[in-house]
Coordinates of C-alpha atoms in Angstrom, one line a residue:
M1 CA 0.0 0.0 0.0
D2 CA 3.0 2.3 0.6
S3 CA 3.9 2.0 -3.1
F4 CA 0.6 3.4 -4.1
G5 CA 0.6 6.3 -1.6
R6 CA 2.1 9.7 -2.0
Q7 CA 5.9 10.0 -1.7
P8 CA 6.7 13.3 -0.1
H9 CA 10.4 12.9 -0.4
L10 CA 10.2 13.2 -4.3
K11 CA 10.2 16.8 -5.5
A12 CA 8.0 17.8 -8.5
K13 CA 9.9 18.5 -11.7
R14 CA 10.3 22.3 -12.3
K15 CA 8.7 23.5 -15.6
A16 CA 10.9 25.2 -18.1
S17 CA 10.4 29.0 -18.2
V18 CA 10.7 31.3 -21.1
G19 CA 14.2 32.3 -20.0
D20 CA 15.3 28.7 -20.2
I21 CA 14.1 28.3 -23.8
C22 CA 14.8 31.7 -25.3
S23 CA 17.9 33.6 -24.3
P24 CA 17.4 37.2 -23.1
P25 CA 17.7 39.9 -25.8
L26 CA 21.0 41.5 -26.3
L27 CA 21.6 45.0 -24.9
P28 CA 23.0 47.7 -27.1
L29 CA 26.8 47.7 -27.6
T30 CA 29.1 50.0 -25.8
K31 CA 32.7 50.9 -26.4
A32 CA 33.8 48.6 -23.6
D33 CA 32.2 45.6 -25.4
I34 CA 34.1 46.0 -28.6
K35 CA 37.1 43.7 -29.0
P36 CA 39.9 44.1 -31.5
G37 CA 39.1 42.3 -34.7
S38 CA 35.3 42.2 -34.1
E39 CA 32.8 43.2 -36.8
N40 CA 32.0 46.6 -35.2
E41 CA 35.5 47.8 -34.6
R42 CA 35.9 51.4 -35.6
V43 CA 38.9 53.5 -36.6
G44 CA 39.0 57.0 -35.2
A45 CA 36.6 58.6 -32.9
V46 CA 34.0 56.2 -31.5
R47 CA 30.9 57.2 -29.7
D48 CA 28.2 55.1 -28.0
S49 CA 25.6 56.7 -30.2
M50 CA 27.3 55.1 -33.3
L51 CA 26.7 51.7 -31.8
Q52 CA 23.1 52.3 -31.1
N53 CA 22.1 52.9 -34.7
H54 CA 20.8 49.7 -36.3
L55 CA 21.6 51.1 -39.8
I56 CA 25.3 51.4 -38.9
L57 CA 25.7 48.4 -36.6
K58 CA 26.9 45.2 -38.3
P59 CA 25.6 41.8 -37.3
E60 CA 27.8 39.7 -35.1
L61 CA 28.9 36.2 -36.0
G62 CA 26.9 33.5 -34.1
R63 CA 24.6 36.0 -32.3
T64 CA 21.2 37.4 -32.8
R65 CA 20.9 40.8 -34.3
R66 CA 20.8 43.7 -31.8
R67 CA 17.9 46.1 -31.9
C68 CA 19.8 49.0 -30.3
T69 CA 17.1 49.6 -27.7
K70 CA 17.5 49.7 -23.9
L71 CA 15.1 47.4 -22.0
P72 CA 13.6 48.5 -18.7
G73 CA 14.7 47.0 -15.5
S74 CA 13.4 43.8 -13.8
A75 CA 10.9 45.7 -11.7
Y76 CA 9.1 47.0 -14.9
V77 CA 5.6 45.5 -15.5
Y78 CA 4.6 45.2 -19.1
G79 CA 0.9 45.7 -20.1
L80 CA -1.9 47.9 -18.8
S81 CA -2.3 48.4 -15.1
L82 CA -5.4 50.0 -13.5
R83 CA -3.9 52.1 -10.7
G84 CA -6.2 53.4 -8.0
R85 CA -9.2 51.4 -9.1
D86 CA -8.1 47.8 -8.8
G87 CA -8.1 46.9 -5.1
G88 CA -7.6 43.2 -5.8
V89 CA -9.2 40.4 -3.7
P90 CA -10.1 42.6 -0.7
E91 CA -12.1 45.0 -2.8
A92 CA -13.9 42.2 -4.7
I93 CA -14.9 40.6 -1.4
G94 CA -15.7 43.8 0.4
H95 CA -18.2 45.3 -2.0
W96 CA -19.5 45.0 -5.5
Q97 CA -18.9 47.8 -8.0
V98 CA -22.3 48.4 -9.4
M99 CA -22.8 50.5 -12.5
I100 CA -25.3 53.3 -12.0
P101 CA -28.0 53.0 -14.6
S102 CA -28.6 56.1 -16.7
A103 CA -32.0 57.4 -17.4
P104 CA -33.2 56.6 -21.0
K105 CA -33.0 59.6 -23.2
E106 CA -36.4 60.5 -24.8
E107 CA -36.2 60.2 -28.5
E108 CA -37.1 63.4 -30.4
K109 CA -39.7 62.7 -33.0
P110 CA -39.2 64.3 -36.5
K111 CA -41.4 67.1 -37.7
N112 CA -44.3 66.4 -40.0
F113 CA -43.7 68.9 -42.8
V114 CA -46.5 67.4 -45.0
I115 CA -49.2 68.3 -42.5
M116 CA -47.6 71.7 -41.6
N117 CA -47.4 72.7 -45.3
Y118 CA -50.9 71.5 -45.9
K119 CA -52.3 73.6 -43.1
G120 CA -50.2 76.6 -44.1
I121 CA -51.7 76.5 -47.6
K122 CA -55.2 76.2 -46.1
S123 CA -54.4 79.3 -44.1
G124 CA -53.6 81.3 -47.3
L125 CA -49.8 81.4 -47.1
T126 CA -48.0 81.6 -50.4
T127 CA -44.3 82.6 -49.9
A128 CA -41.5 80.5 -48.4
T129 CA -41.0 83.1 -45.6
E130 CA -44.6 82.9 -44.5
H131 CA -44.4 79.0 -44.4
Y132 CA -41.2 79.1 -42.4
L133 CA -42.8 81.4 -39.8
Y134 CA -45.9 79.3 -39.7
R135 CA -43.9 76.1 -39.0
Q136 CA -42.0 77.8 -36.2
A137 CA -45.3 78.8 -34.5
H138 CA -47.3 75.7 -35.3
E139 CA -45.0 72.7 -34.8
I140 CA -46.4 69.2 -35.5
R141 CA -44.5 66.0 -34.8
I142 CA -44.9 62.6 -36.4
Q143 CA -46.6 60.0 -34.3
D144 CA -45.0 56.8 -33.3
Q145 CA -46.8 54.5 -35.7
D146 CA -46.0 56.9 -38.6
Y147 CA -42.2 56.7 -38.8
K148 CA -41.3 53.4 -37.0
R149 CA -40.8 50.4 -39.2
F150 CA -42.6 47.8 -36.9
P151 CA -45.7 48.5 -34.9
K152 CA -45.6 48.6 -31.1
D153 CA -47.9 45.7 -30.6
P154 CA -47.5 43.3 -33.6
P155 CA -50.3 40.8 -34.1
R156 CA -49.8 37.5 -32.3
L157 CA -49.3 34.6 -34.7
P158 CA -50.9 31.2 -33.9
D159 CA -48.8 28.8 -31.9
A160 CA -49.2 26.0 -34.5
R161 CA -47.7 28.1 -37.3
T162 CA -44.8 26.6 -39.2
Y163 CA -42.2 28.9 -40.5
G164 CA -40.2 28.4 -43.7
M165 CA -41.1 26.8 -47.1
P166 CA -43.4 23.8 -47.1
N167 CA -42.1 20.4 -48.1
R168 CA -42.6 19.2 -51.7
P169 CA -45.4 16.7 -52.0
S170 CA -44.3 13.1 -52.3
T171 CA -44.1 11.6 -55.7
P172 CA -46.7 8.9 -56.5
I173 CA -45.3 5.4 -56.9
I174 CA -47.3 4.9 -60.1
D175 CA -45.3 7.7 -61.8
L176 CA -42.1 5.9 -61.0
L177 CA -43.3 2.6 -62.3
Q178 CA -44.5 4.0 -65.5
H179 CA -41.3 6.1 -66.2
K180 CA -43.4 9.2 -66.4
F181 CA -40.4 11.5 -65.8
K182 CA -38.7 10.0 -68.9
D183 CA -41.8 10.6 -71.1
L184 CA -42.0 14.2 -69.9
W185 CA -38.3 14.8 -70.5
V186 CA -38.6 13.4 -74.1
Q187 CA -41.6 15.5 -74.8
E188 CA -39.8 18.7 -73.6
Q189 CA -36.8 17.9 -75.8
L190 CA -39.1 17.4 -78.9
N191 CA -40.8 20.7 -78.2
A192 CA -37.5 22.5 -77.8
Q193 CA -36.2 21.0 -81.0
L194 CA -39.4 22.0 -82.9
V195 CA -39.1 25.6 -81.7
H196 CA -35.4 25.7 -82.7
E197 CA -36.2 24.4 -86.3
Q198 CA -38.9 27.0 -86.7
S199 CA -36.6 29.8 -85.6
K200 CA -33.9 28.5 -88.0
K201 CA -36.4 28.6 -91.0
L202 CA -37.5 32.1 -90.1
R203 CA -33.9 33.2 -89.9
K204 CA -33.2 31.8 -93.4
K205 CA -36.2 33.7 -94.8
R206 CA -34.9 36.9 -93.3
Q207 CA -31.4 36.4 -94.7
G208 CA -32.7 36.5 -98.4
K209 CA -34.5 39.8 -98.0
A210 CA -32.7 43.1 -97.5
Y211 CA -34.0 45.3 -94.7
D212 CA -35.6 48.4 -96.1
T213 CA -34.8 51.6 -94.2
F214 CA -36.7 54.9 -94.4
A215 CA -34.1 56.2 -96.9
V216 CA -34.5 53.2 -99.2
T217 CA -38.3 53.7 -99.1
L218 CA -38.0 57.3 -100.0
R219 CA -35.6 56.5 -102.9
R220 CA -38.0 54.0 -104.4
H221 CA -41.2 56.0 -103.9
Q222 CA -40.3 59.6 -104.5
I223 CA -42.9 62.1 -103.6
P224 CA -43.7 64.3 -106.7
A225 CA -42.5 67.8 -106.1
K226 CA -44.7 70.7 -107.1
L227 CA -42.7 72.9 -109.5
D228 CA -43.4 76.6 -109.0
P229 CA -43.3 78.8 -112.1
L230 CA -40.3 81.1 -112.5
W231 CA -40.7 84.7 -111.5
H232 CA -41.1 87.2 -114.4
L233 CA -41.7 90.9 -114.6
P234 CA -45.4 91.7 -114.9
R235 CA -45.0 93.8 -118.0
F236 CA -43.4 90.9 -119.8
G237 CA -45.9 88.3 -118.7
K238 CA -48.3 88.4 -121.7
T239 CA -46.1 89.9 -124.4
A240 CA -45.8 87.8 -127.6
A241 CA -42.5 87.2 -129.5
H242 CA -41.7 90.1 -131.9
L243 CA -39.1 88.2 -134.0
D244 CA -39.5 84.7 -135.5
T245 CA -37.0 83.7 -138.2
F246 CA -38.7 80.4 -139.1
P247 CA -41.6 80.5 -141.6
T248 CA -43.6 77.9 -139.7
R249 CA -43.5 76.0 -136.5
R250 CA -42.6 72.8 -138.3
D251 CA -39.5 74.3 -139.8
R252 CA -38.4 75.5 -136.3
V253 CA -38.8 71.9 -134.9
N254 CA -36.8 70.4 -137.8
A255 CA -34.0 72.9 -137.4
F256 CA -33.5 72.2 -133.7
K257 CA -33.7 68.5 -134.4
A258 CA -30.9 68.8 -137.0
Q259 CA -28.8 70.8 -134.6
G260 CA -29.1 68.1 -131.9
E261 CA -28.0 65.4 -134.4
E262 CA -24.9 67.5 -135.4
A263 CA -24.0 68.5 -131.8
R264 CA -21.5 65.6 -131.4
A265 CA -19.5 66.7 -134.4
R266 CA -19.3 70.5 -133.6
L267 CA -17.2 72.4 -131.1
G268 CA -18.3 74.9 -128.5
N269 CA -20.5 74.9 -125.4
L270 CA -23.6 75.3 -127.5
A271 CA -22.4 72.9 -130.3
Q272 CA -22.5 75.7 -132.9
G273 CA -18.8 75.8 -133.8
I274 CA -16.8 74.2 -136.6
Y275 CA -16.9 70.5 -137.3
T276 CA -14.3 68.3 -135.6
H277 CA -13.9 66.0 -138.7
L278 CA -14.4 66.3 -142.4

């Protein structure tokens, strides 16, 4: 029984601390720490400030890089401490620190400009200044149920109400045995193929015909323009010709016809010059 009991003479094994695992950070170098032949040996004037600049300091062989910062002493406590308010265990046992509740702030309701403007118009106001003064004197606020999203007392729903989407009805076993889903799928594919073929035929018909724009329609069907007569002086409007070198009208027509036939062989803008060939 002694072997199963507690053995007070055996000491508990001490757990390894952070200092045992990680070596303490290196302090900044000083002139006394520099040895001849080391990486940070300087020639000439040497100051401690030169060895505290990480841009100038060279890394040492077999050591971690120095950060050139002085660490506080062993009595320094890292982190945030609440001085004057944290009394520790005696304060926690002695009394509870209760938070004083603050009075709820009354929410200011927005103004109801629609009703105020309506009443101002009913009173006979027309200008913006009159409406402004009327709103200052007759202030109307929006009621609770007007601007809040949800009502104060929403209607109570029945206890047996089920929220969410209802379940899909079960598939009859007769549809599974008759392969009804396969027949429906085949029918849908045939209908889709028929629609595709019809659209393809309609597309082929449209490709053979050119699309007529408004300009093409106007070019094919020209609107007859009304030609207005040229302007003449009133005194020459009904005056007949005083000189006519042709005996008859038939001779005049024959002469102009002969001139048109010989126009290709004559020179000049009016085709009345010499002949271009003999």
